[in-house]
Amino acid sequence: FEDLTGAEVKDCFTYHDKLTFIIAEGDLGLALGQNAENIDQAETRLGHDIKVVEYTDDRADFLYNFLQPLDVESVHDDNGVLRITPEDDRTKGIIIGRGGRHIERIKDIMSRHFDYDRITVE
């Protein structure tokens, strides 16, 4: 992916059946390419759907970026507790997942990059 796009990859994992790349802050344009050509080429070469998330040192902003394209009103850091405010109940259900499966995976991913106390969905 780095060779194809020129974007620096900070992390890579599978999430919701997509190969997810966390890329360095400021490299989103490189990763996407003009008209998303780089993503299209990478999906073809790697044989997977791809999601790209731009890294940022701000925990709340990173989590907001990660949750896109879901309808999330906001993510804010309340003294180490990351509070996700979805726009509707459907989005809340998607974030949490059946039996809390999705939110637990999100917590695992966040812990790879940040220290935080917990994540809540309001």
PDB file of N, CA, C and O in Angstrom, residues 28-104:
ATOM      1  N   LEU A  28      -3.657  11.560   3.687  1.00  0.00           N
ATOM      2  CA  LEU A  28      -4.923  11.064   3.153  1.00  0.00           C
ATOM      3  C   LEU A  28      -5.027  11.292   1.648  1.00  0.00           C
ATOM      4  O   LEU A  28      -5.438  10.400   0.908  1.00  0.00           O
ATOM      5  N   GLY A  29      -4.628  12.456   1.179  1.00  0.00           N
ATOM      6  CA  GLY A  29      -4.679  12.748  -0.249  1.00  0.00           C
ATOM      7  C   GLY A  29      -3.820  11.789  -1.057  1.00  0.00           C
ATOM      8  O   GLY A  29      -4.222  11.324  -2.131  1.00  0.00           O
ATOM      9  N   LEU A  30      -2.618  11.480  -0.534  1.00  0.00           N
ATOM     10  CA  LEU A  30      -1.748  10.515  -1.211  1.00  0.00           C
ATOM     11  C   LEU A  30      -2.404   9.140  -1.263  1.00  0.00           C
ATOM     12  O   LEU A  30      -2.364   8.453  -2.288  1.00  0.00           O
ATOM     13  N   ALA A  31      -2.974   8.735  -0.132  1.00  0.00           N
ATOM     14  CA  ALA A  31      -3.581   7.402  -0.057  1.00  0.00           C
ATOM     15  C   ALA A  31      -4.743   7.265  -1.032  1.00  0.00           C
ATOM     16  O   ALA A  31      -4.864   6.244  -1.713  1.00  0.00           O
ATOM     17  N   LEU A  32      -5.571   8.283  -1.112  1.00  0.00           N
ATOM     18  CA  LEU A  32      -6.732   8.213  -1.995  1.00  0.00           C
ATOM     19  C   LEU A  32      -6.342   8.341  -3.458  1.00  0.00           C
ATOM     20  O   LEU A  32      -6.825   7.593  -4.294  1.00  0.00           O
ATOM     21  N   GLY A  33      -5.488   9.307  -3.760  1.00  0.00           N
ATOM     22  CA  GLY A  33      -5.149   9.579  -5.151  1.00  0.00           C
ATOM     23  C   GLY A  33      -6.272  10.342  -5.821  1.00  0.00           C
ATOM     24  O   GLY A  33      -7.352  10.536  -5.259  1.00  0.00           O
ATOM     25  N   GLN A  34      -6.021  10.780  -7.022  1.00  0.00           N
ATOM     26  CA  GLN A  34      -7.016  11.534  -7.758  1.00  0.00           C
ATOM     27  C   GLN A  34      -8.205  10.636  -8.089  1.00  0.00           C
ATOM     28  O   GLN A  34      -8.038   9.529  -8.612  1.00  0.00           O
ATOM     29  N   ASN A  35      -9.401  11.099  -7.757  1.00  0.00           N
ATOM     30  CA  ASN A  35     -10.637  10.342  -7.982  1.00  0.00           C
ATOM     31  C   ASN A  35     -10.585   8.947  -7.348  1.00  0.00           C
ATOM     32  O   ASN A  35     -11.143   7.990  -7.889  1.00  0.00           O
ATOM     33  N   ALA A  36      -9.883   8.822  -6.226  1.00  0.00           N
ATOM     34  CA  ALA A  36      -9.749   7.570  -5.475  1.00  0.00           C
ATOM     35  C   ALA A  36      -9.099   6.455  -6.294  1.00  0.00           C
ATOM     36  O   ALA A  36      -9.301   5.272  -6.022  1.00  0.00           O
ATOM     37  N   GLU A  37      -8.286   6.828  -7.263  1.00  0.00           N
ATOM     38  CA  GLU A  37      -7.636   5.838  -8.123  1.00  0.00           C
ATOM     39  C   GLU A  37      -6.718   4.911  -7.335  1.00  0.00           C
ATOM     40  O   GLU A  37      -6.646   3.715  -7.625  1.00  0.00           O
ATOM     41  N   ASN A  38      -6.002   5.447  -6.350  1.00  0.00           N
ATOM     42  CA  ASN A  38      -5.078   4.611  -5.577  1.00  0.00           C
ATOM     43  C   ASN A  38      -5.823   3.544  -4.792  1.00  0.00           C
ATOM     44  O   ASN A  38      -5.366   2.403  -4.683  1.00  0.00           O
ATOM     45  N   ILE A  39      -6.949   3.906  -4.220  1.00  0.00           N
ATOM     46  CA  ILE A  39      -7.753   2.930  -3.466  1.00  0.00           C
ATOM     47  C   ILE A  39      -8.253   1.845  -4.411  1.00  0.00           C
ATOM     48  O   ILE A  39      -8.181   0.652  -4.097  1.00  0.00           O
ATOM     49  N   ASP A  40      -8.763   2.249  -5.560  1.00  0.00           N
ATOM     50  CA  ASP A  40      -9.260   1.273  -6.541  1.00  0.00           C
ATOM     51  C   ASP A  40      -8.157   0.295  -6.948  1.00  0.00           C
ATOM     52  O   ASP A  40      -8.382  -0.917  -6.999  1.00  0.00           O
ATOM     53  N   GLN A  41      -6.963   0.824  -7.222  1.00  0.00           N
ATOM     54  CA  GLN A  41      -5.853  -0.036  -7.619  1.00  0.00           C
ATOM     55  C   GLN A  41      -5.441  -0.973  -6.482  1.00  0.00           C
ATOM     56  O   GLN A  41      -5.177  -2.146  -6.705  1.00  0.00           O
ATOM     57  N   ALA A  42      -5.399  -0.428  -5.262  1.00  0.00           N
ATOM     58  CA  ALA A  42      -5.009  -1.251  -4.110  1.00  0.00           C
ATOM     59  C   ALA A  42      -6.031  -2.354  -3.865  1.00  0.00           C
ATOM     60  O   ALA A  42      -5.658  -3.493  -3.561  1.00  0.00           O
ATOM     61  N   GLU A  43      -7.314  -2.036  -3.992  1.00  0.00           N
ATOM     62  CA  GLU A  43      -8.350  -3.061  -3.797  1.00  0.00           C
ATOM     63  C   GLU A  43      -8.197  -4.177  -4.823  1.00  0.00           C
ATOM     64  O   GLU A  43      -8.328  -5.356  -4.488  1.00  0.00           O
ATOM     65  N   THR A  44      -7.896  -3.802  -6.051  1.00  0.00           N
ATOM     66  CA  THR A  44      -7.707  -4.799  -7.102  1.00  0.00           C
ATOM     67  C   THR A  44      -6.481  -5.664  -6.813  1.00  0.00           C
ATOM     68  O   THR A  44      -6.550  -6.894  -6.863  1.00  0.00           O
ATOM     69  N   ARG A  45      -5.376  -5.039  -6.478  1.00  0.00           N
ATOM     70  CA  ARG A  45      -4.135  -5.779  -6.235  1.00  0.00           C
ATOM     71  C   ARG A  45      -4.192  -6.640  -4.981  1.00  0.00           C
ATOM     72  O   ARG A  45      -3.663  -7.744  -4.956  1.00  0.00           O
ATOM     73  N   LEU A  46      -4.831  -6.124  -3.921  1.00  0.00           N
ATOM     74  CA  LEU A  46      -4.850  -6.847  -2.654  1.00  0.00           C
ATOM     75  C   LEU A  46      -6.059  -7.784  -2.525  1.00  0.00           C
ATOM     76  O   LEU A  46      -6.101  -8.617  -1.624  1.00  0.00           O
ATOM     77  N   GLY A  47      -7.047  -7.616  -3.392  1.00  0.00           N
ATOM     78  CA  GLY A  47      -8.208  -8.489  -3.370  1.00  0.00           C
ATOM     79  C   GLY A  47      -9.120  -8.282  -2.174  1.00  0.00           C
ATOM     80  O   GLY A  47      -9.807  -9.216  -1.756  1.00  0.00           O
ATOM     81  N   HIS A  48      -9.134  -7.071  -1.624  1.00  0.00           N
ATOM     82  CA  HIS A  48      -9.979  -6.740  -0.468  1.00  0.00           C
ATOM     83  C   HIS A  48     -10.546  -5.339  -0.639  1.00  0.00           C
ATOM     84  O   HIS A  48      -9.916  -4.480  -1.253  1.00  0.00           O
ATOM     85  N   ASP A  49     -11.725  -5.117  -0.064  1.00  0.00           N
ATOM     86  CA  ASP A  49     -12.205  -3.754   0.080  1.00  0.00           C
ATOM     87  C   ASP A  49     -11.294  -3.061   1.084  1.00  0.00           C
ATOM     88  O   ASP A  49     -10.812  -3.691   2.031  1.00  0.00           O
ATOM     89  N   ILE A  50     -11.062  -1.775   0.892  1.00  0.00           N
ATOM     90  CA  ILE A  50     -10.117  -1.038   1.727  1.00  0.00           C
ATOM     91  C   ILE A  50     -10.785   0.171   2.355  1.00  0.00           C
ATOM     92  O   ILE A  50     -11.582   0.863   1.720  1.00  0.00           O
ATOM     93  N   LYS A  51     -10.432   0.395   3.618  1.00  0.00           N
ATOM     94  CA  LYS A  51     -10.824   1.608   4.339  1.00  0.00           C
ATOM     95  C   LYS A  51      -9.532   2.297   4.767  1.00  0.00           C
ATOM     96  O   LYS A  51      -8.595   1.643   5.224  1.00  0.00           O
ATOM     97  N   VAL A  52      -9.485   3.615   4.609  1.00  0.00           N
ATOM     98  CA  VAL A  52      -8.316   4.390   4.988  1.00  0.00           C
ATOM     99  C   VAL A  52      -8.740   5.380   6.066  1.00  0.00           C
ATOM    100  O   VAL A  52      -9.743   6.077   5.926  1.00  0.00           O
ATOM    101  N   VAL A  53      -7.970   5.418   7.160  1.00  0.00           N
ATOM    102  CA  VAL A  53      -8.237   6.329   8.265  1.00  0.00           C
ATOM    103  C   VAL A  53      -6.982   7.155   8.510  1.00  0.00           C
ATOM    104  O   VAL A  53      -5.899   6.598   8.672  1.00  0.00           O
ATOM    105  N   GLU A  54      -7.150   8.470   8.531  1.00  0.00           N
ATOM    106  CA  GLU A  54      -6.014   9.342   8.795  1.00  0.00           C
ATOM    107  C   GLU A  54      -5.771   9.439  10.295  1.00  0.00           C
ATOM    108  O   GLU A  54      -6.680   9.701  11.072  1.00  0.00           O
ATOM    109  N   TYR A  55      -4.529   9.201  10.688  1.00  0.00           N
ATOM    110  CA  TYR A  55      -4.131   9.272  12.091  1.00  0.00           C
ATOM    111  C   TYR A  55      -4.059  10.728  12.538  1.00  0.00           C
ATOM    112  O   TYR A  55      -3.738  11.616  11.756  1.00  0.00           O
ATOM    113  N   THR A  56      -4.349  10.953  13.801  1.00  0.00           N
ATOM    114  CA  THR A  56      -4.123  12.229  14.456  1.00  0.00           C
ATOM    115  C   THR A  56      -3.814  11.941  15.916  1.00  0.00           C
ATOM    116  O   THR A  56      -4.281  10.932  16.457  1.00  0.00           O
ATOM    117  N   ASP A  57      -3.028  12.782  16.538  1.00  0.00           N
ATOM    118  CA  ASP A  57      -2.667  12.585  17.943  1.00  0.00           C
ATOM    119  C   ASP A  57      -3.842  12.807  18.892  1.00  0.00           C
ATOM    120  O   ASP A  57      -3.801  12.374  20.035  1.00  0.00           O
ATOM    121  N   ASP A  58      -4.867  13.481  18.434  1.00  0.00           N
ATOM    122  CA  ASP A  58      -6.044  13.740  19.260  1.00  0.00           C
ATOM    123  C   ASP A  58      -6.937  12.501  19.256  1.00  0.00           C
ATOM    124  O   ASP A  58      -7.462  12.098  18.208  1.00  0.00           O
ATOM    125  N   ARG A  59      -7.112  11.887  20.429  1.00  0.00           N
ATOM    126  CA  ARG A  59      -7.870  10.628  20.530  1.00  0.00           C
ATOM    127  C   ARG A  59      -9.289  10.751  19.990  1.00  0.00           C
ATOM    128  O   ARG A  59      -9.770   9.880  19.266  1.00  0.00           O
ATOM    129  N   ALA A  60      -9.972  11.827  20.360  1.00  0.00           N
ATOM    130  CA  ALA A  60     -11.361  12.000  19.940  1.00  0.00           C
ATOM    131  C   ALA A  60     -11.454  12.193  18.428  1.00  0.00           C
ATOM    132  O   ALA A  60     -12.322  11.610  17.777  1.00  0.00           O
ATOM    133  N   ASP A  61     -10.555  12.982  17.865  1.00  0.00           N
ATOM    134  CA  ASP A  61     -10.563  13.192  16.416  1.00  0.00           C
ATOM    135  C   ASP A  61     -10.242  11.898  15.674  1.00  0.00           C
ATOM    136  O   ASP A  61     -10.845  11.597  14.639  1.00  0.00           O
ATOM    137  N   PHE A  62      -9.287  11.129  16.195  1.00  0.00           N
ATOM    138  CA  PHE A  62      -8.948   9.852  15.564  1.00  0.00           C
ATOM    139  C   PHE A  62     -10.167   8.920  15.574  1.00  0.00           C
ATOM    140  O   PHE A  62     -10.499   8.305  14.550  1.00  0.00           O
ATOM    141  N   LEU A  63     -10.831   8.814  16.714  1.00  0.00           N
ATOM    142  CA  LEU A  63     -12.000   7.934  16.804  1.00  0.00           C
ATOM    143  C   LEU A  63     -13.101   8.409  15.869  1.00  0.00           C
ATOM    144  O   LEU A  63     -13.747   7.601  15.190  1.00  0.00           O
ATOM    145  N   TYR A  64     -13.304   9.713  15.788  1.00  0.00           N
ATOM    146  CA  TYR A  64     -14.290  10.262  14.853  1.00  0.00           C
ATOM    147  C   TYR A  64     -13.925   9.862  13.418  1.00  0.00           C
ATOM    148  O   TYR A  64     -14.780   9.392  12.662  1.00  0.00           O
ATOM    149  N   ASN A  65     -12.649  10.037  13.053  1.00  0.00           N
ATOM    150  CA  ASN A  65     -12.194   9.648  11.713  1.00  0.00           C
ATOM    151  C   ASN A  65     -12.435   8.161  11.470  1.00  0.00           C
ATOM    152  O   ASN A  65     -12.881   7.760  10.394  1.00  0.00           O
ATOM    153  N   PHE A  66     -12.132   7.349  12.478  1.00  0.00           N
ATOM    154  CA  PHE A  66     -12.284   5.898  12.336  1.00  0.00           C
ATOM    155  C   PHE A  66     -13.742   5.507  12.100  1.00  0.00           C
ATOM    156  O   PHE A  66     -14.036   4.592  11.327  1.00  0.00           O
ATOM    157  N   LEU A  67     -14.664   6.185  12.754  1.00  0.00           N
ATOM    158  CA  LEU A  67     -16.080   5.827  12.661  1.00  0.00           C
ATOM    159  C   LEU A  67     -16.734   6.260  11.350  1.00  0.00           C
ATOM    160  O   LEU A  67     -17.847   5.819  11.041  1.00  0.00           O
ATOM    161  N   GLN A  68     -16.072   7.101  10.590  1.00  0.00           N
ATOM    162  CA  GLN A  68     -16.636   7.539   9.319  1.00  0.00           C
ATOM    163  C   GLN A  68     -16.747   6.345   8.372  1.00  0.00           C
ATOM    164  O   GLN A  68     -15.909   5.465   8.411  1.00  0.00           O
ATOM    165  N   PRO A  69     -17.776   6.229   7.588  1.00  0.00           N
ATOM    166  CA  PRO A  69     -18.793   7.201   7.210  1.00  0.00           C
ATOM    167  C   PRO A  69     -20.087   7.117   8.024  1.00  0.00           C
ATOM    168  O   PRO A  69     -21.131   7.576   7.575  1.00  0.00           O
ATOM    169  N   LEU A  70     -20.041   6.534   9.215  1.00  0.00           N
ATOM    170  CA  LEU A  70     -21.245   6.474  10.040  1.00  0.00           C
ATOM    171  C   LEU A  70     -21.712   7.879  10.412  1.00  0.00           C
ATOM    172  O   LEU A  70     -20.910   8.818  10.461  1.00  0.00           O
ATOM    173  N   ASP A  71     -23.001   8.004  10.722  1.00  0.00           N
ATOM    174  CA  ASP A  71     -23.578   9.293  11.102  1.00  0.00           C
ATOM    175  C   ASP A  71     -23.307   9.559  12.577  1.00  0.00           C
ATOM    176  O   ASP A  71     -24.120   9.247  13.443  1.00  0.00           O
ATOM    177  N   VAL A  72     -22.134  10.119  12.842  1.00  0.00           N
ATOM    178  CA  VAL A  72     -21.720  10.422  14.208  1.00  0.00           C
ATOM    179  C   VAL A  72     -21.753  11.930  14.384  1.00  0.00           C
ATOM    180  O   VAL A  72     -21.109  12.668  13.632  1.00  0.00           O
ATOM    181  N   GLU A  73     -22.532  12.366  15.362  1.00  0.00           N
ATOM    182  CA  GLU A  73     -22.633  13.798  15.639  1.00  0.00           C
ATOM    183  C   GLU A  73     -21.323  14.334  16.200  1.00  0.00           C
ATOM    184  O   GLU A  73     -20.826  15.368  15.767  1.00  0.00           O
ATOM    185  N   SER A  74     -20.760  13.610  17.184  1.00  0.00           N
ATOM    186  CA  SER A  74     -19.498  14.067  17.766  1.00  0.00           C
ATOM    187  C   SER A  74     -18.828  12.941  18.543  1.00  0.00           C
ATOM    188  O   SER A  74     -19.451  11.948  18.906  1.00  0.00           O
ATOM    189  N   VAL A  75     -17.550  13.132  18.779  1.00  0.00           N
ATOM    190  CA  VAL A  75     -16.774  12.315  19.700  1.00  0.00           C
ATOM    191  C   VAL A  75     -15.984  13.302  20.532  1.00  0.00           C
ATOM    192  O   VAL A  75     -15.304  14.167  19.980  1.00  0.00           O
ATOM    193  N   HIS A  76     -16.127  13.228  21.840  1.00  0.00           N
ATOM    194  CA  HIS A  76     -15.332  14.136  22.669  1.00  0.00           C
ATOM    195  C   HIS A  76     -14.674  13.387  23.815  1.00  0.00           C
ATOM    196  O   HIS A  76     -15.148  12.346  24.246  1.00  0.00           O
ATOM    197  N   ASP A  77     -13.564  13.940  24.249  1.00  0.00           N
ATOM    198  CA  ASP A  77     -12.752  13.361  25.311  1.00  0.00           C
ATOM    199  C   ASP A  77     -13.119  14.056  26.611  1.00  0.00           C
ATOM    200  O   ASP A  77     -12.877  15.240  26.778  1.00  0.00           O
ATOM    201  N   ASP A  78     -13.730  13.312  27.510  1.00  0.00           N
ATOM    202  CA  ASP A  78     -14.161  13.841  28.797  1.00  0.00           C
ATOM    203  C   ASP A  78     -13.271  13.242  29.885  1.00  0.00           C
ATOM    204  O   ASP A  78     -13.604  12.209  30.469  1.00  0.00           O
ATOM    205  N   ASN A  79     -12.092  13.845  30.084  1.00  0.00           N
ATOM    206  CA  ASN A  79     -11.123  13.375  31.082  1.00  0.00           C
ATOM    207  C   ASN A  79     -10.752  11.902  30.889  1.00  0.00           C
ATOM    208  O   ASN A  79     -10.767  11.123  31.834  1.00  0.00           O
ATOM    209  N   GLY A  80     -10.433  11.528  29.664  1.00  0.00           N
ATOM    210  CA  GLY A  80     -10.007  10.162  29.373  1.00  0.00           C
ATOM    211  C   GLY A  80     -11.122   9.239  28.934  1.00  0.00           C
ATOM    212  O   GLY A  80     -10.866   8.154  28.440  1.00  0.00           O
ATOM    213  N   VAL A  81     -12.374   9.654  29.112  1.00  0.00           N
ATOM    214  CA  VAL A  81     -13.519   8.874  28.644  1.00  0.00           C
ATOM    215  C   VAL A  81     -13.923   9.429  27.283  1.00  0.00           C
ATOM    216  O   VAL A  81     -14.262  10.602  27.160  1.00  0.00           O
ATOM    217  N   LEU A  82     -13.845   8.589  26.261  1.00  0.00           N
ATOM    218  CA  LEU A  82     -14.243   9.009  24.923  1.00  0.00           C
ATOM    219  C   LEU A  82     -15.738   8.773  24.766  1.00  0.00           C
ATOM    220  O   LEU A  82     -16.207   7.641  24.857  1.00  0.00           O
ATOM    221  N   ARG A  83     -16.471   9.849  24.534  1.00  0.00           N
ATOM    222  CA  ARG A  83     -17.933   9.786  24.429  1.00  0.00           C
ATOM    223  C   ARG A  83     -18.351   9.978  22.975  1.00  0.00           C
ATOM    224  O   ARG A  83     -18.121  11.034  22.391  1.00  0.00           O
ATOM    225  N   ILE A  84     -18.985   8.941  22.439  1.00  0.00           N
ATOM    226  CA  ILE A  84     -19.477   8.965  21.057  1.00  0.00           C
ATOM    227  C   ILE A  84     -20.945   9.340  21.086  1.00  0.00           C
ATOM    228  O   ILE A  84     -21.738   8.703  21.789  1.00  0.00           O
ATOM    229  N   THR A  85     -21.313  10.363  20.317  1.00  0.00           N
ATOM    230  CA  THR A  85     -22.709  10.753  20.203  1.00  0.00           C
ATOM    231  C   THR A  85     -23.160  10.493  18.769  1.00  0.00           C
ATOM    232  O   THR A  85     -22.839  11.263  17.860  1.00  0.00           O
ATOM    233  N   PRO A  86     -23.874   9.372  18.546  1.00  0.00           N
ATOM    234  CA  PRO A  86     -24.370   9.084  17.194  1.00  0.00           C
ATOM    235  C   PRO A  86     -25.587   9.960  16.886  1.00  0.00           C
ATOM    236  O   PRO A  86     -26.243  10.471  17.798  1.00  0.00           O
ATOM    237  N   GLU A  87     -25.860  10.136  15.594  1.00  0.00           N
ATOM    238  CA  GLU A  87     -26.990  10.966  15.198  1.00  0.00           C
ATOM    239  C   GLU A  87     -28.335  10.274  15.391  1.00  0.00           C
ATOM    240  O   GLU A  87     -29.356  10.945  15.478  1.00  0.00           O
ATOM    241  N   ASP A  88     -28.351   8.937  15.453  1.00  0.00           N
ATOM    242  CA  ASP A  88     -29.627   8.235  15.605  1.00  0.00           C
ATOM    243  C   ASP A  88     -29.397   6.860  16.240  1.00  0.00           C
ATOM    244  O   ASP A  88     -28.264   6.410  16.392  1.00  0.00           O
ATOM    245  N   ASP A  89     -30.502   6.209  16.598  1.00  0.00           N
ATOM    246  CA  ASP A  89     -30.425   4.899  17.254  1.00  0.00           C
ATOM    247  C   ASP A  89     -29.859   3.818  16.340  1.00  0.00           C
ATOM    248  O   ASP A  89     -29.180   2.901  16.812  1.00  0.00           O
ATOM    249  N   ARG A  90     -30.118   3.905  15.048  1.00  0.00           N
ATOM    250  CA  ARG A  90     -29.576   2.934  14.105  1.00  0.00           C
ATOM    251  C   ARG A  90     -28.054   2.966  14.128  1.00  0.00           C
ATOM    252  O   ARG A  90     -27.398   1.929  14.204  1.00  0.00           O
ATOM    253  N   THR A  91     -27.490   4.161  14.078  1.00  0.00           N
ATOM    254  CA  THR A  91     -26.035   4.308  14.114  1.00  0.00           C
ATOM    255  C   THR A  91     -25.483   3.827  15.443  1.00  0.00           C
ATOM    256  O   THR A  91     -24.437   3.164  15.485  1.00  0.00           O
ATOM    257  N   LYS A  92     -26.192   4.116  16.523  1.00  0.00           N
ATOM    258  CA  LYS A  92     -25.763   3.641  17.842  1.00  0.00           C
ATOM    259  C   LYS A  92     -25.679   2.119  17.851  1.00  0.00           C
ATOM    260  O   LYS A  92     -24.710   1.540  18.343  1.00  0.00           O
ATOM    261  N   GLY A  93     -26.675   1.466  17.275  1.00  0.00           N
ATOM    262  CA  GLY A  93     -26.675   0.008  17.207  1.00  0.00           C
ATOM    263  C   GLY A  93     -25.523  -0.541  16.394  1.00  0.00           C
ATOM    264  O   GLY A  93     -24.922  -1.551  16.750  1.00  0.00           O
ATOM    265  N   ILE A  94     -25.194   0.137  15.295  1.00  0.00           N
ATOM    266  CA  ILE A  94     -24.075  -0.305  14.462  1.00  0.00           C
ATOM    267  C   ILE A  94     -22.765  -0.180  15.230  1.00  0.00           C
ATOM    268  O   ILE A  94     -21.920  -1.079  15.190  1.00  0.00           O
ATOM    269  N   ILE A  95     -22.586   0.934  15.925  1.00  0.00           N
ATOM    270  CA  ILE A  95     -21.342   1.159  16.676  1.00  0.00           C
ATOM    271  C   ILE A  95     -21.176   0.111  17.772  1.00  0.00           C
ATOM    272  O   ILE A  95     -20.092  -0.444  17.950  1.00  0.00           O
ATOM    273  N   ILE A  96     -22.246  -0.171  18.482  1.00  0.00           N
ATOM    274  CA  ILE A  96     -22.170  -1.135  19.580  1.00  0.00           C
ATOM    275  C   ILE A  96     -22.080  -2.568  19.053  1.00  0.00           C
ATOM    276  O   ILE A  96     -21.260  -3.353  19.513  1.00  0.00           O
ATOM    277  N   GLY A  97     -22.918  -2.899  18.084  1.00  0.00           N
ATOM    278  CA  GLY A  97     -22.918  -4.248  17.524  1.00  0.00           C
ATOM    279  C   GLY A  97     -23.628  -5.238  18.424  1.00  0.00           C
ATOM    280  O   GLY A  97     -23.841  -4.995  19.613  1.00  0.00           O
ATOM    281  N   ARG A  98     -23.987  -6.374  17.863  1.00  0.00           N
ATOM    282  CA  ARG A  98     -24.690  -7.419  18.600  1.00  0.00           C
ATOM    283  C   ARG A  98     -23.813  -7.910  19.748  1.00  0.00           C
ATOM    284  O   ARG A  98     -22.672  -8.306  19.553  1.00  0.00           O
ATOM    285  N   GLY A  99     -24.344  -7.835  20.956  1.00  0.00           N
ATOM    286  CA  GLY A  99     -23.617  -8.280  22.138  1.00  0.00           C
ATOM    287  C   GLY A  99     -22.392  -7.432  22.450  1.00  0.00           C
ATOM    288  O   GLY A  99     -21.510  -7.863  23.180  1.00  0.00           O
ATOM    289  N   GLY A 100     -22.328  -6.214  21.876  1.00  0.00           N
ATOM    290  CA  GLY A 100     -21.191  -5.339  22.131  1.00  0.00           C
ATOM    291  C   GLY A 100     -19.951  -5.694  21.323  1.00  0.00           C
ATOM    292  O   GLY A 100     -18.865  -5.176  21.575  1.00  0.00           O
ATOM    293  N   ARG A 101     -20.121  -6.539  20.329  1.00  0.00           N
ATOM    294  CA  ARG A 101     -18.978  -7.026  19.538  1.00  0.00           C
ATOM    295  C   ARG A 101     -18.213  -5.898  18.850  1.00  0.00           C
ATOM    296  O   ARG A 101     -16.985  -5.860  18.881  1.00  0.00           O
ATOM    297  N   HIS A 102     -18.920  -4.952  18.229  1.00  0.00           N
ATOM    298  CA  HIS A 102     -18.230  -3.889  17.495  1.00  0.00           C
ATOM    299  C   HIS A 102     -17.526  -2.911  18.420  1.00  0.00           C
ATOM    300  O   HIS A 102     -16.383  -2.519  18.156  1.00  0.00           O
ATOM    301  N   ILE A 103     -18.177  -2.506  19.490  1.00  0.00           N
ATOM    302  CA  ILE A 103     -17.542  -1.535  20.392  1.00  0.00           C
ATOM    303  C   ILE A 103     -16.308  -2.149  21.048  1.00  0.00           C
ATOM    304  O   ILE A 103     -15.313  -1.455  21.270  1.00  0.00           O
ATOM    305  N   GLU A 104     -16.321  -3.427  21.321  1.00  0.00           N
ATOM    306  CA  GLU A 104     -15.139  -4.084  21.894  1.00  0.00           C
ATOM    307  C   GLU A 104     -13.986  -4.078  20.894  1.00  0.00           C
ATOM    308  O   GLU A 104     -12.834  -3.848  21.275  1.00  0.00           O
TER     309      GLU A 104
END
